[in-house]
Short mmCIF file of C-alpha atoms in Angstrom, two decimals:
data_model
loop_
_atom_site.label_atom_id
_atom_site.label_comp_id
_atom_site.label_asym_id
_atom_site.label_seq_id
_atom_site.Cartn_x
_atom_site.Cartn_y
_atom_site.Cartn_z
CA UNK Z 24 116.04 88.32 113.16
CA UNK Z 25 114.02 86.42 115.17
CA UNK Z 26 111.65 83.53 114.22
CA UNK Z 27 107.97 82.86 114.64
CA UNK Z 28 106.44 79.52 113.52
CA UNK Z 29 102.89 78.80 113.10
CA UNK Z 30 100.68 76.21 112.38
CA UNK Z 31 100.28 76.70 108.57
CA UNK Z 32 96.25 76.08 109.05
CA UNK Z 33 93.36 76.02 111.94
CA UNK Z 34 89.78 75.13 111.78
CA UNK Z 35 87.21 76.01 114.14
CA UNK Z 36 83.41 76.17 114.57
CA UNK Z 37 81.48 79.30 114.71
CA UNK Z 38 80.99 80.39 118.45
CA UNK Z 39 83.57 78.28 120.07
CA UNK Z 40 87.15 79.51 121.44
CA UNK Z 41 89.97 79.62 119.58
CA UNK Z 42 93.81 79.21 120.26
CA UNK Z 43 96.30 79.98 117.98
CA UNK Z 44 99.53 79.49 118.88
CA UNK Z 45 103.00 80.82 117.98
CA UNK Z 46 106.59 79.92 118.60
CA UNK Z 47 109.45 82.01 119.00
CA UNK Z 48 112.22 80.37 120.89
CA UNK Z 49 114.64 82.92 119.52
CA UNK Z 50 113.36 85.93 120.84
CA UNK Z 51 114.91 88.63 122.62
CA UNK Z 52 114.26 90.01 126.18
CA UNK Z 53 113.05 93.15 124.32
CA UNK Z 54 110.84 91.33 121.46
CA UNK Z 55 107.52 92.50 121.76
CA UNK Z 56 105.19 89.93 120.73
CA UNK Z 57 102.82 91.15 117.83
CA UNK Z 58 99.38 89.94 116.25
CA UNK Z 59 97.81 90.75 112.91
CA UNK Z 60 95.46 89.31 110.87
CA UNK Z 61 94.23 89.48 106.86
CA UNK Z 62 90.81 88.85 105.74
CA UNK Z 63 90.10 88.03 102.43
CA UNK Z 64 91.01 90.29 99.79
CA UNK Z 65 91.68 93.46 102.11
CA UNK Z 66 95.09 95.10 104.31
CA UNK Z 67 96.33 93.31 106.94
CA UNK Z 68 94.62 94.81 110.49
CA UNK Z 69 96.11 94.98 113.95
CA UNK Z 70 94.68 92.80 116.68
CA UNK Z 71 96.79 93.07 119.39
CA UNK Z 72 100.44 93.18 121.34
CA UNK Z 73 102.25 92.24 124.32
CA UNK Z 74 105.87 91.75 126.18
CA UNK Z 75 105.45 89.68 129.31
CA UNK Z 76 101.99 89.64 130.84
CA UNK Z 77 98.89 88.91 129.17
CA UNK Z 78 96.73 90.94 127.47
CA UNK Z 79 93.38 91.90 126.97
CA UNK Z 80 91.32 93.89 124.41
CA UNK Z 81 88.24 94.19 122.48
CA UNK Z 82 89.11 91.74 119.88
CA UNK Z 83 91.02 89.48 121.39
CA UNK Z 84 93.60 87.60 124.24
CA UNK Z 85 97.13 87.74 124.11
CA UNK Z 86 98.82 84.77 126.31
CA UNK Z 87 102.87 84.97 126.86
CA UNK Z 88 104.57 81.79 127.93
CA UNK Z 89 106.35 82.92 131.47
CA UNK Z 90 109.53 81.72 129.66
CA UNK Z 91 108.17 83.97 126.25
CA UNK Z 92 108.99 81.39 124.32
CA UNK Z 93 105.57 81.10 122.82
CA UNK Z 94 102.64 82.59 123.09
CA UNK Z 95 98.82 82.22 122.08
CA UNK Z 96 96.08 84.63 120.75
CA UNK Z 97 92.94 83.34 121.81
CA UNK Z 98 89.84 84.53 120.17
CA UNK Z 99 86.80 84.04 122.80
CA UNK Z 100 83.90 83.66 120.60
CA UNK Z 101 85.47 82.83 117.12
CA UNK Z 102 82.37 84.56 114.18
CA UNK Z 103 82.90 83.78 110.83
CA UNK Z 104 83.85 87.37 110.26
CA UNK Z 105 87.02 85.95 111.99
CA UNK Z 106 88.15 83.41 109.17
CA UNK Z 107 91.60 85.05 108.12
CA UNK Z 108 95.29 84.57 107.48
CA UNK Z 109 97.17 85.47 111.79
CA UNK Z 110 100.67 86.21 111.84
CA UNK Z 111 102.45 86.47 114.93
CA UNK Z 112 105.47 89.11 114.36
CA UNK Z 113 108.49 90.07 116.86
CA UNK Z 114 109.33 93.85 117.26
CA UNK Z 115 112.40 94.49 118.61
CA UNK Z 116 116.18 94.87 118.57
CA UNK Z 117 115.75 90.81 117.78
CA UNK Z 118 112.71 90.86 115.77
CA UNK Z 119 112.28 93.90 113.09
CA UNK Z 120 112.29 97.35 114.35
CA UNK Z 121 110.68 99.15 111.40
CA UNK Z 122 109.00 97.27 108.74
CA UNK Z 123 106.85 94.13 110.02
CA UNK Z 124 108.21 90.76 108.97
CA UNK Z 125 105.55 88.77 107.71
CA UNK Z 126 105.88 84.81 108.05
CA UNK Z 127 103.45 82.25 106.26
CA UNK Z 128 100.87 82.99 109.33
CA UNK Z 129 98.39 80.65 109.95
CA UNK Z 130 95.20 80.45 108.09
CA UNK Z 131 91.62 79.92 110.43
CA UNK Z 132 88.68 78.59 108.65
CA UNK Z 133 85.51 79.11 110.63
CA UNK Z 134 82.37 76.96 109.95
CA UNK Z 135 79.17 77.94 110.87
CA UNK X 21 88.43 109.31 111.24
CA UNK X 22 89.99 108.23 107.55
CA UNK X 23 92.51 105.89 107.29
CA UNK X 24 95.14 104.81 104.82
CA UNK X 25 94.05 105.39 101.11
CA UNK X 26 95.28 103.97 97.97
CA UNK X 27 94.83 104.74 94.15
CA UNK X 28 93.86 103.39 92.21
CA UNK X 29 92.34 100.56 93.83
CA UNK X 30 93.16 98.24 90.46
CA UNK X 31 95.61 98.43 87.73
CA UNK X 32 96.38 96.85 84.18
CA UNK X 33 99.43 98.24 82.13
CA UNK X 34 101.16 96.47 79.67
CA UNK X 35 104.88 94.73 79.86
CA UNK X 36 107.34 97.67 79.88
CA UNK X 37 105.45 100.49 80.70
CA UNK X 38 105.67 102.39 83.84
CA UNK X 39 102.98 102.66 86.45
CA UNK X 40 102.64 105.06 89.47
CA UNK X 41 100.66 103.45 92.83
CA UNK X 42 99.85 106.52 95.59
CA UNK X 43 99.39 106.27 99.45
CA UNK X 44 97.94 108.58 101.20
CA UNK X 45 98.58 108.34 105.14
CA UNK X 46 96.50 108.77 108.30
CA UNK X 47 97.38 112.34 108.96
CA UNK X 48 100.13 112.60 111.43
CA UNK X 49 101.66 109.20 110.93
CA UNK X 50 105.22 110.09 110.43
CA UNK X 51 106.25 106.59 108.88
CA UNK X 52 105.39 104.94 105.89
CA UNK X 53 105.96 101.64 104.77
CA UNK X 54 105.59 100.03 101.37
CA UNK X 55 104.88 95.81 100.98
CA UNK X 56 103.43 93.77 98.21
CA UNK X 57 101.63 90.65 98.01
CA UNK X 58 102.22 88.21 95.54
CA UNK X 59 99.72 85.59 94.07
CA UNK X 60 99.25 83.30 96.96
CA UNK X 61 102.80 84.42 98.59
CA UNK X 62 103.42 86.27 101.68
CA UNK X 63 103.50 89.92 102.18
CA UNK X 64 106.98 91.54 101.17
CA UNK X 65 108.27 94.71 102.48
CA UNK X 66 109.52 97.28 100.03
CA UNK X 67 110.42 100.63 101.20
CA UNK X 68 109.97 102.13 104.76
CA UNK X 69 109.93 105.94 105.12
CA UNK X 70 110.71 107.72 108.91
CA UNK X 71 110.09 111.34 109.22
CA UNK X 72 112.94 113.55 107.93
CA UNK X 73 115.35 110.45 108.00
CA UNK X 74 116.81 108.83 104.69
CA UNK X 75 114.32 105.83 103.64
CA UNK X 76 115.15 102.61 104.38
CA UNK X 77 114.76 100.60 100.50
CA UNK X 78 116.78 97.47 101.75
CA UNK X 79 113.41 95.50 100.28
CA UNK X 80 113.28 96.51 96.78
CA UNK X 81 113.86 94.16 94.49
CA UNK X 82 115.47 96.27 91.44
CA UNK X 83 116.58 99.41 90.42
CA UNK X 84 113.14 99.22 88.60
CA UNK X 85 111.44 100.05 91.50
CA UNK X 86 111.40 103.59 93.93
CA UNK X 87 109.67 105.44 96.04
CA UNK X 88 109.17 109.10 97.37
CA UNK X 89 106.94 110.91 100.04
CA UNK X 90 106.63 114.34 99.58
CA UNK X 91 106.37 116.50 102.64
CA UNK X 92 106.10 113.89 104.74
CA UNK X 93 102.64 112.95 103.90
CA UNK X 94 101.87 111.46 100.55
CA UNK X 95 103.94 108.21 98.96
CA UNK X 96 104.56 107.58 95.03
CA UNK X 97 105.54 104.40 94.57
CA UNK X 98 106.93 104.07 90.69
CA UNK X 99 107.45 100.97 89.15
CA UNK X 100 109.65 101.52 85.98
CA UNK X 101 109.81 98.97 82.38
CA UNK X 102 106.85 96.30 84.61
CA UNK X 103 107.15 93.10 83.91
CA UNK X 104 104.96 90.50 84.58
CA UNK X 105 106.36 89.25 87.82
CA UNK X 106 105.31 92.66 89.13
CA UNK X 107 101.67 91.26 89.49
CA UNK X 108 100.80 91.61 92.78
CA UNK X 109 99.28 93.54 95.25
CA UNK X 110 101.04 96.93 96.69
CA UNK X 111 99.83 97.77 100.21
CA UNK X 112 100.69 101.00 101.92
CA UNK X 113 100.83 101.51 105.57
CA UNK X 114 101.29 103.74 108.09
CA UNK X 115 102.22 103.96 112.48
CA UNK X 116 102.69 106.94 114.70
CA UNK X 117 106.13 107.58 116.19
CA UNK X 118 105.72 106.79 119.74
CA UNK X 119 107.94 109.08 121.93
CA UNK X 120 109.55 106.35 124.13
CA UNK X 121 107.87 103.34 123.45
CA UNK X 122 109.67 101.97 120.15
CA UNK X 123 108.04 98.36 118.88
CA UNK X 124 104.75 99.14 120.28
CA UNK X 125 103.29 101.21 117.52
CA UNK X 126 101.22 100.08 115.18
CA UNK X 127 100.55 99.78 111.58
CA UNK X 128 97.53 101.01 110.00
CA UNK X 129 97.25 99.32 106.05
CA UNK X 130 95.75 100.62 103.00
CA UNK X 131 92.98 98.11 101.21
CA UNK X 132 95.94 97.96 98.34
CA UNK X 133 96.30 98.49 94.84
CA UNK X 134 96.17 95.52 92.54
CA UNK X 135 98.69 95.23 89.42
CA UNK X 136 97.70 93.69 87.13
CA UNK X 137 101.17 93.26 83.96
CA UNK X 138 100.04 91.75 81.15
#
C-alpha cells in the first residue's frame, strides 16, 4: 500500500491559519487523497477529500501538489475546538480500498 | 439524523471471560468496519463487512476474536477468553456504497466502546 508521512506534531495559535502537510510519494494515479481527524477521547470524523484539484468545504482546504506527491489541509481560522490527532489516508487500488489505514497522524495543539 | 451507536459505551470483565461490543449503523450504510485503539497506539482495523459479500477479517489478531452483522444492519463483535492486551478501545464505523465512485465514500465512526481486562 501506499505511504503517507506526517509531521508527528504541530502547534498553532488560536485564530491563525494552519497547514498541515502530508507526503505520499508512492501514490497511485487513482489514490484519492483523504483527511480525518480525532479529538480527544471521541471517533475519528471526516474532514475532507480530493484527487487532483483543490478542494473546498465547510471545515476545511484540501491542497494537491500538481505532481500529487503531497498535499496540505489547511485549516483557515484554526479554534481550539480544532486541537486533534489529522491523518492523511490514500484510497485507492494503491492506498486501501476498504478499511482506512491509519498512520501515526499528526497531532495539532492550539493555544489560545 | 442518528449516527453510528455503540454499547456499551464502557466495559470491565475479568481475564478469560468473554465480552460482546454492538454497533449499530447509520441506516442504509451497507459496510461496516471494525478498528480498535490501543493505549496511546494507532487505530487498528479489525473486520470490514460489505453488503451480502463474505467479510473481510484479514485484521484480527486471533481466533479469539469474530464478528457478525445480522441482516445487514447490526454488528456483534465477540471477544472470546480476554486477556489483558485486549484493553483498548473498539470503534465501529460505517460508509455508503457509492454506485460508481469507489474511494470517495466516507466513514462515519461510533464514539467507541472502552475495554477495560483486568
Amino acid at each position: 500500500d501506499a505511504k503517507t508521512t506526517q509531521p508527528n506534531s504541530m502547534e498553532s495559535n488560536e485564530e491563525e491559519p494552519v497547514h498541515l502537510p502530508c507526503n505520499h510519494s508512492t501514490i497511485s494515479g487513482t489514490d484519492y487523497i483523504h483527511w480525518y481527524r480525532q479529538l480527544p477521547s471521541q471517533g475519528p470524523e471526516y474532514v475532507i477529500h480530493g484527487l487532483t484539484s483543490n478542494v473546498n468545504n465547510r471545515m476545511a482546504s484540501l491542497a494537491i501538489a500538481e505532481d500529487r506527491k503531497s498535499s496540505t489541509l489547511i485549516l483557515h481560522r484554526a479554534t481550539l475546538r480544532d486541537a486533534a490527532v489529522y491523518y492523511c489516508i490514500l484510497r485507492g487500488q494503491g492506498g486501501s480500498q476498504g478499511n482506512l489505514i491509519f498512520g501515526k497522524g499528526t497531532k495539532l495543539s492550539v493555544k489560545p | 439524523g442518528a449516527g453510528v451507536s455503540q454499547s456499551p459505551s464502557n466495559k470491565v470483565t475479568e481475564k478469560g471471560k468473554d465480552v460482546e461490543l454492538r454497533c449499530d449503523p447509520i441506516s442504509g450504510h451497507t459496510a461496516l468496519y471494525w478498528y480498535r485503539q490501543s493505549l496511546g497506539q494507532g487505530l487498528e482495523f479489525l473486520i470490514y463487512f460489505q453488503g451480502n459479500s463474505a467479510p473481510d477479517k484479514s485484521g484480527l489478531p486471533s481466533d479469539r476474536f469474530s464478528a457478525e452483522r445480522t441482516g445487514g444492519s447490526v454488528s456483534t463483535l465477540t471477544i472470546q477468553r480476554t486477556q489483558q492486551e485486549d484493553s483498548a478501545v473498539y470503534l465501529c464505523a460505517s460508509s455508503p456504497r457509492l454506485a460508481g465512485v469507489p474511494y470517495q465514500e466516507t466513514q462515519y465512526f461510533g464514539p467507541g466502546t472502552r475495554l477495560l481486562v483486568l
